[in-house]
mmCIF file of C-alpha atoms (C1' of nucleotides) in Angstrom:
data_model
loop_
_atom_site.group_PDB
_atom_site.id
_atom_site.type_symbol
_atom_site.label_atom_id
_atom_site.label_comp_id
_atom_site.label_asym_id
_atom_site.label_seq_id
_atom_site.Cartn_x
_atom_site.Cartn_y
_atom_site.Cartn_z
ATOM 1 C CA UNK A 122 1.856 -7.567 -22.980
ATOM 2 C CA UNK A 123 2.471 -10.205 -20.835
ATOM 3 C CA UNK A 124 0.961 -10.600 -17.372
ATOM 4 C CA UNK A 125 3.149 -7.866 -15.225
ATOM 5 C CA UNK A 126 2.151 -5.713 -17.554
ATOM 6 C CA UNK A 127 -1.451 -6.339 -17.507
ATOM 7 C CA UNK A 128 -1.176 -6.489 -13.848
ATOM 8 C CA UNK A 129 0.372 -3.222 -13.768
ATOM 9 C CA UNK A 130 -2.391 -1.645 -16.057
ATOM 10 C CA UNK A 131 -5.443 -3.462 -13.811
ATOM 11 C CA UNK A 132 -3.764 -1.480 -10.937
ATOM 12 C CA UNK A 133 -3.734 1.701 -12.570
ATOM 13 C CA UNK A 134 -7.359 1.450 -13.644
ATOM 14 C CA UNK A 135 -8.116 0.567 -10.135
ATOM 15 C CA UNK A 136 -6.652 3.355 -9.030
ATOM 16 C CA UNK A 137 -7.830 5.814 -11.961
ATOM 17 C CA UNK A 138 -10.806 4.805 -13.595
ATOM 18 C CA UNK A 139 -12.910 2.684 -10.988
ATOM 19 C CA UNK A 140 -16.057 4.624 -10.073
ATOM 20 C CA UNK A 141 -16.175 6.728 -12.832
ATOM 21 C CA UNK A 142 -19.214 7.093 -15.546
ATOM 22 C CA UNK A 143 -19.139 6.657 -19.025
ATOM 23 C CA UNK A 144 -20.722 10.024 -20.324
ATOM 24 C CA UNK A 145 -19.636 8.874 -24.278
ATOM 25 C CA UNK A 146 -18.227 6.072 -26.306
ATOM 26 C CA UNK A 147 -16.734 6.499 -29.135
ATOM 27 C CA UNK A 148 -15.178 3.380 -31.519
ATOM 28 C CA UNK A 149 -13.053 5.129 -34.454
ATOM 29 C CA UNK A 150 -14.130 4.993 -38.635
ATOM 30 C CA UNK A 151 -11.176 3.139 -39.430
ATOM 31 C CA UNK A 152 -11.373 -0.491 -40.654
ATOM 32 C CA UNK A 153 -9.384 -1.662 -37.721
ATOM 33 C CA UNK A 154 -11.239 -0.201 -35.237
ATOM 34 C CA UNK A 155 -13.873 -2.703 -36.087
ATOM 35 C CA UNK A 156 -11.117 -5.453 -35.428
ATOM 36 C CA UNK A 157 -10.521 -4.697 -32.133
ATOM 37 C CA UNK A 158 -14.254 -4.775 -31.328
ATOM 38 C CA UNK A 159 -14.436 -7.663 -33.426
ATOM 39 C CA UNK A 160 -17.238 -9.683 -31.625
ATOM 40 C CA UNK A 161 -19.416 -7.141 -31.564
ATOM 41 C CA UNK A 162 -21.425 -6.853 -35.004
ATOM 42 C CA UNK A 163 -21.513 -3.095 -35.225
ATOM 43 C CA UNK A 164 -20.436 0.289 -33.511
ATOM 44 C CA UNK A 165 -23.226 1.362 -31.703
ATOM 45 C CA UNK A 166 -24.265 -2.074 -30.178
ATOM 46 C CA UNK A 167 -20.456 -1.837 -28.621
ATOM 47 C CA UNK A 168 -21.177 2.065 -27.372
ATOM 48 C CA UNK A 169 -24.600 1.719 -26.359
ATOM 49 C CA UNK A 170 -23.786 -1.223 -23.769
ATOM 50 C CA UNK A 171 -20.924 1.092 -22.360
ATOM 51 C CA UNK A 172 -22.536 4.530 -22.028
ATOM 52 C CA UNK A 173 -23.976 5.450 -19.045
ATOM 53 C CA UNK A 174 -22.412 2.642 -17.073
ATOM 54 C CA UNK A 175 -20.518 3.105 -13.956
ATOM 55 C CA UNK A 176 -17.102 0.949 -13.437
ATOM 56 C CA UNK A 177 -17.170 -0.776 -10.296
ATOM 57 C CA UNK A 178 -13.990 -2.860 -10.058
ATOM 58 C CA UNK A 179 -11.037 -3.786 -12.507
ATOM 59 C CA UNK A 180 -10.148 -7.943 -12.121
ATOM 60 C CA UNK A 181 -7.607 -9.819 -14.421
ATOM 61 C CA UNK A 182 -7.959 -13.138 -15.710
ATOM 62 C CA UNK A 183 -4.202 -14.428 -17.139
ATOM 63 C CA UNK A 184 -3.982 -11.493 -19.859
ATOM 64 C CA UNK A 185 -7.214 -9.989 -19.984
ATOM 65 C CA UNK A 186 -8.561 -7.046 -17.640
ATOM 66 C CA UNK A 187 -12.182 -7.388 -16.598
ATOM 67 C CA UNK A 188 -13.953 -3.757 -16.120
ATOM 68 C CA UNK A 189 -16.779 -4.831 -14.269
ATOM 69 C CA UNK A 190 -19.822 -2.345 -14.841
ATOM 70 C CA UNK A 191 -22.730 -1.250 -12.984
ATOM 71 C CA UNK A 192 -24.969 -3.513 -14.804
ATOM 72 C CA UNK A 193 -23.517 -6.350 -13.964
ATOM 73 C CA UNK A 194 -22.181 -6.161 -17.580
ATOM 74 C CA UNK A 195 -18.303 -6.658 -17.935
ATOM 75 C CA UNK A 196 -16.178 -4.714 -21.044
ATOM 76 C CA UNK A 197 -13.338 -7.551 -21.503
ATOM 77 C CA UNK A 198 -10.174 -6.165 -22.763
ATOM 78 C CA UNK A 199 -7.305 -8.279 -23.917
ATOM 79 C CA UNK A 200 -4.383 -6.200 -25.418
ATOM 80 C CA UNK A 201 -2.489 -8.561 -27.766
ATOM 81 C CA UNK A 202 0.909 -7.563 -28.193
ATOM 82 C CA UNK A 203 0.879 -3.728 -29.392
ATOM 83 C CA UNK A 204 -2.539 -2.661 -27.577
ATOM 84 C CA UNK A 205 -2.880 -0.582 -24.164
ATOM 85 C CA UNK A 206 -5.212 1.702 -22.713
ATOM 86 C CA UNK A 207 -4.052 5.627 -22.199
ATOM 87 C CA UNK A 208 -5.653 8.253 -20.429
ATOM 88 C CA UNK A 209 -5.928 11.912 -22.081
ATOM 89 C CA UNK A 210 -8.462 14.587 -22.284
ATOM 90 C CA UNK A 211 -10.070 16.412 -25.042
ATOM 91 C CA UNK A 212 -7.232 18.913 -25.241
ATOM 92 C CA UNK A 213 -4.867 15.793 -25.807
ATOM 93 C CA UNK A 214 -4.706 14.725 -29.783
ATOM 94 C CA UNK A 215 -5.691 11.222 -29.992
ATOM 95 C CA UNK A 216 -2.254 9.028 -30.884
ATOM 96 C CA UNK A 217 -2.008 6.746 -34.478
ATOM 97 C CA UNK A 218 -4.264 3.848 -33.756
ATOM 98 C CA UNK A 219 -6.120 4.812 -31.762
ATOM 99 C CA UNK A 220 -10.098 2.571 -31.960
ATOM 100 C CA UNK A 221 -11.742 2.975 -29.007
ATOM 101 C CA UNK A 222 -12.149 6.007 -26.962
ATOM 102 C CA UNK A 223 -14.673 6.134 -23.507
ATOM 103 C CA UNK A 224 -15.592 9.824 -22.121
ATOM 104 C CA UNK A 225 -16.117 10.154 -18.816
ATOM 105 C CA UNK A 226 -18.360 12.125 -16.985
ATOM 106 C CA UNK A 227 -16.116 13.510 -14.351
ATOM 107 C CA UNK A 228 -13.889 14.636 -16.949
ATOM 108 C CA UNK A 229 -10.796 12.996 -18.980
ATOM 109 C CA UNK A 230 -10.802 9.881 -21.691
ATOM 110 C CA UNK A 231 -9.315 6.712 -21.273
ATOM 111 C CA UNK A 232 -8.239 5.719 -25.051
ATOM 112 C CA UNK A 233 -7.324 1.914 -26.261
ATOM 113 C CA UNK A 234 -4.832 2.292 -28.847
ATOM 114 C CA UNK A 235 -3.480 -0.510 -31.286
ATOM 115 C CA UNK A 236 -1.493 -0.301 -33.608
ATOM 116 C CA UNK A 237 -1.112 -4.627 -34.496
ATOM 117 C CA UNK A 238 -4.588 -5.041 -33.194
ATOM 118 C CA UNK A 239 -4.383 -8.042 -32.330
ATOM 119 C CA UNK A 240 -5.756 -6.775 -29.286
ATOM 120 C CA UNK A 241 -9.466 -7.120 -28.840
ATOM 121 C CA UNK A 242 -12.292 -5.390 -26.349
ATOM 122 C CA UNK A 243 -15.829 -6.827 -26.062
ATOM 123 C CA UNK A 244 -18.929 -6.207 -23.378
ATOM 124 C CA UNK A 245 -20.173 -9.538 -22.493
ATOM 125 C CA UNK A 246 -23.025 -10.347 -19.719
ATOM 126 C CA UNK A 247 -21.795 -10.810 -16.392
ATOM 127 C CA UNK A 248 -23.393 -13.957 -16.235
ATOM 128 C CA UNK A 249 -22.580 -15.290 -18.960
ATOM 129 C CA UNK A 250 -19.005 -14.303 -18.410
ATOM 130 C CA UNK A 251 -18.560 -18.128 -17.734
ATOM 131 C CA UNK A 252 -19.890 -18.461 -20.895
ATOM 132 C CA UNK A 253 -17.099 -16.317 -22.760
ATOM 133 C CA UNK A 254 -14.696 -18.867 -24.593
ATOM 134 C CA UNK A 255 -11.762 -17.049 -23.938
ATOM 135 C CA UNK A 256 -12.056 -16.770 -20.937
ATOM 136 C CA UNK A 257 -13.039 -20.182 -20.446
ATOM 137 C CA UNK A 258 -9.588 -21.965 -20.386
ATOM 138 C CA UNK A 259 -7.697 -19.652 -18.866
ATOM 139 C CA UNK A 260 -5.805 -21.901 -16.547
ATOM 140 C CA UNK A 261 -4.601 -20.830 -12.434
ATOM 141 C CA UNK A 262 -2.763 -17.418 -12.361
ATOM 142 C CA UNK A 263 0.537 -18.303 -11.415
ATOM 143 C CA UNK A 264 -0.045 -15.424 -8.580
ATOM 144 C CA UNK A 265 -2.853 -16.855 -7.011
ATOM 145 C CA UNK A 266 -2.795 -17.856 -3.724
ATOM 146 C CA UNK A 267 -4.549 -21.765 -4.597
ATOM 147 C CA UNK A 268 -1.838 -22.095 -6.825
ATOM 148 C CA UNK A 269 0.565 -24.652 -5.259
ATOM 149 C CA UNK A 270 4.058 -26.787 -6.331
ATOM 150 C CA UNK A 271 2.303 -29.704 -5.563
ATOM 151 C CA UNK A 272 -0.610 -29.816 -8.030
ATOM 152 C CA UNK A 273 1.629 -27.918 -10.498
ATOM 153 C CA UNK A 274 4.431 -30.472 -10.282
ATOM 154 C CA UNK A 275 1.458 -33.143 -10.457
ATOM 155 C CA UNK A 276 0.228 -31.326 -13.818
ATOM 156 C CA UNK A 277 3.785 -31.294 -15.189
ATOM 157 C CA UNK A 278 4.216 -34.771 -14.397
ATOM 158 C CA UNK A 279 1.447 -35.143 -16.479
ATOM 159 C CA UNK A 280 2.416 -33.489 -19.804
ATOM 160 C CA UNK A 281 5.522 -34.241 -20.985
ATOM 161 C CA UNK A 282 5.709 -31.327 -22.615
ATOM 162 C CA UNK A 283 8.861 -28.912 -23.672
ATOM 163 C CA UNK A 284 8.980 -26.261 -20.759
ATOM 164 C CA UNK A 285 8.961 -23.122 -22.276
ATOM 165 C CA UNK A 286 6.050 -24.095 -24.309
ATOM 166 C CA UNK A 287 3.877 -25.846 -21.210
ATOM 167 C CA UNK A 288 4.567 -21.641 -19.602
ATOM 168 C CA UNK A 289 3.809 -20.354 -22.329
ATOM 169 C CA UNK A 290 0.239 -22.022 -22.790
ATOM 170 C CA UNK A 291 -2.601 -20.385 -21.029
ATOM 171 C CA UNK A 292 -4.894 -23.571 -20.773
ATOM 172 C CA UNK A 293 -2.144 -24.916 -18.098
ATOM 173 C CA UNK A 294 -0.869 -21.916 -16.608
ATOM 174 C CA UNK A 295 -1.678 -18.061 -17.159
ATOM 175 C CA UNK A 296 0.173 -14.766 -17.921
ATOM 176 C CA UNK A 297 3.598 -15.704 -19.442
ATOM 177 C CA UNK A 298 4.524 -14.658 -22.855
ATOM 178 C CA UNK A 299 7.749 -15.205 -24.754
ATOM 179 C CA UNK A 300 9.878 -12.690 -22.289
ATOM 180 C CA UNK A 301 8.683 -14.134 -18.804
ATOM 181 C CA UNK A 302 8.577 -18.030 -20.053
ATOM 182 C CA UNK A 303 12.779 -17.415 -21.034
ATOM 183 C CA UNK A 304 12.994 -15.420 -17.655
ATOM 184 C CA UNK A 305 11.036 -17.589 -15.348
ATOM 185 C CA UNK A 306 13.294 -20.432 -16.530
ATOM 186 C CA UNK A 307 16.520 -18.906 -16.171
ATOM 187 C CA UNK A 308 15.706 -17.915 -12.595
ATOM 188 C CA UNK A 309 15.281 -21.461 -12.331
ATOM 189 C CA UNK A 310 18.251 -22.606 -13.850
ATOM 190 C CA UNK A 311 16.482 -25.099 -16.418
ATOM 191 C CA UNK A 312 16.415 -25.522 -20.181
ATOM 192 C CA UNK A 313 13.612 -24.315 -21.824
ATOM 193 C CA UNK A 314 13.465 -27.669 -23.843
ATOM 194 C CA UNK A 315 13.662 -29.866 -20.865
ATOM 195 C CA UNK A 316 10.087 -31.880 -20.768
ATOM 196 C CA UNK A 317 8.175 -31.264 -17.753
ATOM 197 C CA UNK A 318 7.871 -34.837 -16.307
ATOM 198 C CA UNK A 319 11.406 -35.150 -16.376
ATOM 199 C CA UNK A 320 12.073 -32.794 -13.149
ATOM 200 C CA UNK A 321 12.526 -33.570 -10.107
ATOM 201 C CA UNK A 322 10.818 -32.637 -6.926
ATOM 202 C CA UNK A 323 13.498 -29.824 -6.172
ATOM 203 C CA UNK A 324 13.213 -28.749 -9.854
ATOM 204 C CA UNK A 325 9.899 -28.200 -9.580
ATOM 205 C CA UNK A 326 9.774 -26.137 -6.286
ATOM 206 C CA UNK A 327 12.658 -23.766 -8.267
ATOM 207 C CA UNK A 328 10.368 -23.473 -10.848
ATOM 208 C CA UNK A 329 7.280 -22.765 -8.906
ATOM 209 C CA UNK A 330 9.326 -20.544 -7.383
ATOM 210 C CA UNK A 331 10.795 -18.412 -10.073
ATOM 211 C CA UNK A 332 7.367 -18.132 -11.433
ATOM 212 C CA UNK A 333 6.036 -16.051 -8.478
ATOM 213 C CA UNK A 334 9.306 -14.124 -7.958
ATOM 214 C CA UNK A 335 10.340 -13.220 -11.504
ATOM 215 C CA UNK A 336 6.328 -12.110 -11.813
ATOM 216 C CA UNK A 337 6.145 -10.232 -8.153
ATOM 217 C CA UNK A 338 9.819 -8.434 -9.227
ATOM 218 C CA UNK A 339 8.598 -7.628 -12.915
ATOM 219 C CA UNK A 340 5.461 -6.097 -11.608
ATOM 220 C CA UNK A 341 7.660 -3.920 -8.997
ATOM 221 C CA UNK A 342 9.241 -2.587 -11.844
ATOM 222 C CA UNK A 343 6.074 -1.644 -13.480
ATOM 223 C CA UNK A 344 6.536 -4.014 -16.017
ATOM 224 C CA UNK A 345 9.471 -4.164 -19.251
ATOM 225 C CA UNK A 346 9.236 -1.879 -22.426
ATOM 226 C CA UNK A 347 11.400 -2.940 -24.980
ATOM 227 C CA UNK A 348 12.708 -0.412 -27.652
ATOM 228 C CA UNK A 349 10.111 -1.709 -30.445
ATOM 229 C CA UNK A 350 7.244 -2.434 -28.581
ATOM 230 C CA UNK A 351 6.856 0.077 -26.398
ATOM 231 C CA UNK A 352 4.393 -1.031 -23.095
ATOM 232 C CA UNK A 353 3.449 2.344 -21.495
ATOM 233 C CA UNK A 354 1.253 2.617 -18.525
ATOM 234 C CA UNK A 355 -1.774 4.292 -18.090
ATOM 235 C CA UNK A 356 -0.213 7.296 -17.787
ATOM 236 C CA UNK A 357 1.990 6.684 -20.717
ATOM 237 C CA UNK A 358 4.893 6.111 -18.792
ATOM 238 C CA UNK A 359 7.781 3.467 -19.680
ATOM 239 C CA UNK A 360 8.706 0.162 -17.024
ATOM 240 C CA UNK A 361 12.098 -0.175 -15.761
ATOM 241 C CA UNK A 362 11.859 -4.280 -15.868
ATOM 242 C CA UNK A 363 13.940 -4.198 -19.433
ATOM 243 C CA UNK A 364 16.978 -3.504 -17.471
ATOM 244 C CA UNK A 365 16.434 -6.468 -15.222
ATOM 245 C CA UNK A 366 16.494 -9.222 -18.177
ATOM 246 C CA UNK A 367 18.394 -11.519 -17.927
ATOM 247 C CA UNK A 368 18.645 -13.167 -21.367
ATOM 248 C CA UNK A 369 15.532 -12.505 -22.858
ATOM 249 C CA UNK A 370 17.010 -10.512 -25.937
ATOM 250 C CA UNK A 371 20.636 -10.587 -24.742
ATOM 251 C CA UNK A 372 21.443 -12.960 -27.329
ATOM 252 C CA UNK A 373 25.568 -13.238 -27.298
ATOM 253 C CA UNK A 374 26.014 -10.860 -24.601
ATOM 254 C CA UNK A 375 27.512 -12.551 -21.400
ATOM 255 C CA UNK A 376 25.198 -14.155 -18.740
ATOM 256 C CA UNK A 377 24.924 -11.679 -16.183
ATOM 257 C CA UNK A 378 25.646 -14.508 -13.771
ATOM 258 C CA UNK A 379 28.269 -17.148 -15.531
ATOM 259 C CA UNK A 380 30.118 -14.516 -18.699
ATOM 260 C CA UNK A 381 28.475 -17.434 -20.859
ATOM 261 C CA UNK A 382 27.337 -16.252 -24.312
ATOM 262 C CA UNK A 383 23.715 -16.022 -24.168
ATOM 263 C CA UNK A 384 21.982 -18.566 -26.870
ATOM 264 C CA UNK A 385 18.550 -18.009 -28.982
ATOM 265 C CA UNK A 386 17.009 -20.556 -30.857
ATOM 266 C CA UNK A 387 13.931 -21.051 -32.962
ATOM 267 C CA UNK A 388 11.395 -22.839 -31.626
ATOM 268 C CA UNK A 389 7.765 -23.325 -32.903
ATOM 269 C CA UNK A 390 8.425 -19.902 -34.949
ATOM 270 C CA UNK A 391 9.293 -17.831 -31.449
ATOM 271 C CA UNK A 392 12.835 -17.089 -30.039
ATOM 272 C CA UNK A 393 14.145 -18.710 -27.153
ATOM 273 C CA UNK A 394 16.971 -17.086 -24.841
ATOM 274 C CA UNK A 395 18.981 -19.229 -22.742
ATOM 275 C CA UNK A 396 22.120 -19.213 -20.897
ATOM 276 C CA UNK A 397 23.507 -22.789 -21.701
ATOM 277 C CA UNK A 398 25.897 -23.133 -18.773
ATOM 278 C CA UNK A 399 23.194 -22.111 -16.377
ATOM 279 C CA UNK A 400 19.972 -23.985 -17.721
ATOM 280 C CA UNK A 401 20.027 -27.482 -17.730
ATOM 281 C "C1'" DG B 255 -3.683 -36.314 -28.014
ATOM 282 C "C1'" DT B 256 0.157 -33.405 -29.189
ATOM 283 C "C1'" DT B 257 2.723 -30.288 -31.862
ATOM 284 C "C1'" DT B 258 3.755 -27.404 -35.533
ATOM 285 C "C1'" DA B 259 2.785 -23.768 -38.841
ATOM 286 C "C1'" DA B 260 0.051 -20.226 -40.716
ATOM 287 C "C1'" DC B 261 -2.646 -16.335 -39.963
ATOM 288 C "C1'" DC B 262 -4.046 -11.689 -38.415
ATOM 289 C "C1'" DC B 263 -1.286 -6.553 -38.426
ATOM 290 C "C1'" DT B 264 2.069 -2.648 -38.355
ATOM 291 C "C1'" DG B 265 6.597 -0.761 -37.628
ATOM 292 C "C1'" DC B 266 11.114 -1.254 -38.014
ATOM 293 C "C1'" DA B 267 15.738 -3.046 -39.558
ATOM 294 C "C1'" DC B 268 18.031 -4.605 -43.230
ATOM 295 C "C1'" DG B 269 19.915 -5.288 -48.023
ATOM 296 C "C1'" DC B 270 20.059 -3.952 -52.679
ATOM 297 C "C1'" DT C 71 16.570 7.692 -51.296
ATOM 298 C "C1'" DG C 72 13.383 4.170 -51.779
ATOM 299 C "C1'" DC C 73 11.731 -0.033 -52.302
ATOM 300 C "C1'" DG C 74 10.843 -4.949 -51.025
ATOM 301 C "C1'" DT C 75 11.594 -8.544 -47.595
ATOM 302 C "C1'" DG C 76 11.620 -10.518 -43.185
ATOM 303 C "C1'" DC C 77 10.794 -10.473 -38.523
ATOM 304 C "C1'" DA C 78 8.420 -9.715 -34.033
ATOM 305 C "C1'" DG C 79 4.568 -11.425 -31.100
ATOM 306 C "C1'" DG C 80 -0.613 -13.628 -28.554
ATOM 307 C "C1'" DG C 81 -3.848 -16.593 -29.452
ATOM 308 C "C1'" DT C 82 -6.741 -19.274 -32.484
ATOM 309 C "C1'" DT C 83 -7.224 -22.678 -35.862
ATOM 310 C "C1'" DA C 84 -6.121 -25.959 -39.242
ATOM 311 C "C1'" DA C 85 -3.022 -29.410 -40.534
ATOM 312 C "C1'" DA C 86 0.534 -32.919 -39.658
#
DNA sequence: GTTTAACCCTGCACGC
DNA sequence: TGCGTGCAGGGTTAAA
């Protein structure tokens, strides 16, 4: 899950879950289950920080959601690849992997189900949130307003660094995964192994640029399930963003823009999609 | 300092 | 049919 998704998700629980009480908290026997709440030593120190808390507010931070409770405590949830949250009821079986389930007073469930758990859900103090080292180096949300093309072309200038790999790495910007980094640079029409202090002013404006409008469209779309790893939303529904790639995973289909087989190639043991007529 | 590879895990596609 | 193998991916960590 990549940062539309999350996005997507945040919104949901803003909408849904924000200003409800947590009646019950449940984390499931299996030996995963104690993966996911990994930092926290056992069960019922997990459960007893949650129950009885209100939610006040749902906040992101790159791919984590922050559910801010009424404590001024914070449960941090970061969903790895495979993990998301679903609502349901008691009448509603719980699915396969599912480790962490929160009752609510007024009614309903909101599950967190996993099934690579390498997803991961925590309660830390709100102020020691700065504190938190994962959350620590999350760099500027490509979606914030502070974020401008002039300090990010000045960081690029800096690195030197392969592009797709720079996107990918949340210590200099936050949210991208594999999908978005390959889409994000196709909108801009460069390479993803083109080093970053190697663009040019214009360059950099079409990537700054591609970054907030590949982002702003993906999360329109409610973000992209893909036949194996199916993202659902809260409400267990699909995105529609899959059928707006535009060569992440079209590897030698024709580039929706140029007929040009699209190209994948290996690199640092993830896939890159590229058109190679496009990108440069 | 930078970059690569391995690791965690399950489900699925593939070949034999 | 059924098994083993390999791959996918986010982020951390150890190694190059």
């Amino acid at each position: 899950m990549e940062l539309p998704e999350v996005e997507v998700m945040r919104r949901d629980l803003e909408k849904d879950v924000v200003g409800r009480k947590i009646a019950a908290a449940e984390v499931r026997p299996s030996k995963n289950a104690m993966r996911v709440i990994r930092r926290h030593g056992r069960r019922k120190e997990f459960v007893d920080r949650l129950v009885g808390r209100k939610i006040l507010k749902a906040d992101r931070r790159g791919k984590y959601v922050l559910l801010f409770l009424d404590n001024g405590d914070v449960l941090v949830v970061h969903f790895g690849m495979s993990g998301q949250f679903v609502r349901g009821n008691k009448r509603v079986p719980l699915p396969p992997h599912t480790h962490v389930v929160i009752t609510f007073q007024q009614g309903g469930d909101l599950r967190f189900v996993d099934p690579r758990t390498f997803g991961e859900m925590f309660v830390a103090a709100g102020d020691d949130l700065g504190k938190v080292k994962e959350l620590q180096h999350i760099a500027i949300d490509p979606l914030d307003h502070v974020f401008t093309w002039q300090s990010f072309g000045g960081q690029m200038a800096q690195r030197g660094s392969k592009l797709k790999q720079l996107l990918m790495d949340q210590k200099f910007i936050s949210g991208l995964g594999n999908i978005y980094s390959d889409e994000v640079l196709f909108a801009a029409g460069l390479r993803h192994d083109r080093l970053s202090d190697t663009l040019s002013s214009q360059e950099v404006r079409r990537l700054y640029r591609s970054l907030q409008e590949v982002l702003q469209e993906a999360i329109r779309y409610r973000g992209t399930t893909l036949e194996d790893e199916a993202y659902l939303d809260l409400f267990g529904k699909p995105g529609e963003f899959q059928n707006e790639l535009k060569v992440y995973g079209r590897q030698s289909l024709p580039c929706r823009r140029c007929r040009t087989p699209i190209q994948t190639v290996k690199v640092s043991g993830r896939s890159a999609y590229f058109c190679p007529q496009c990108q440069s």
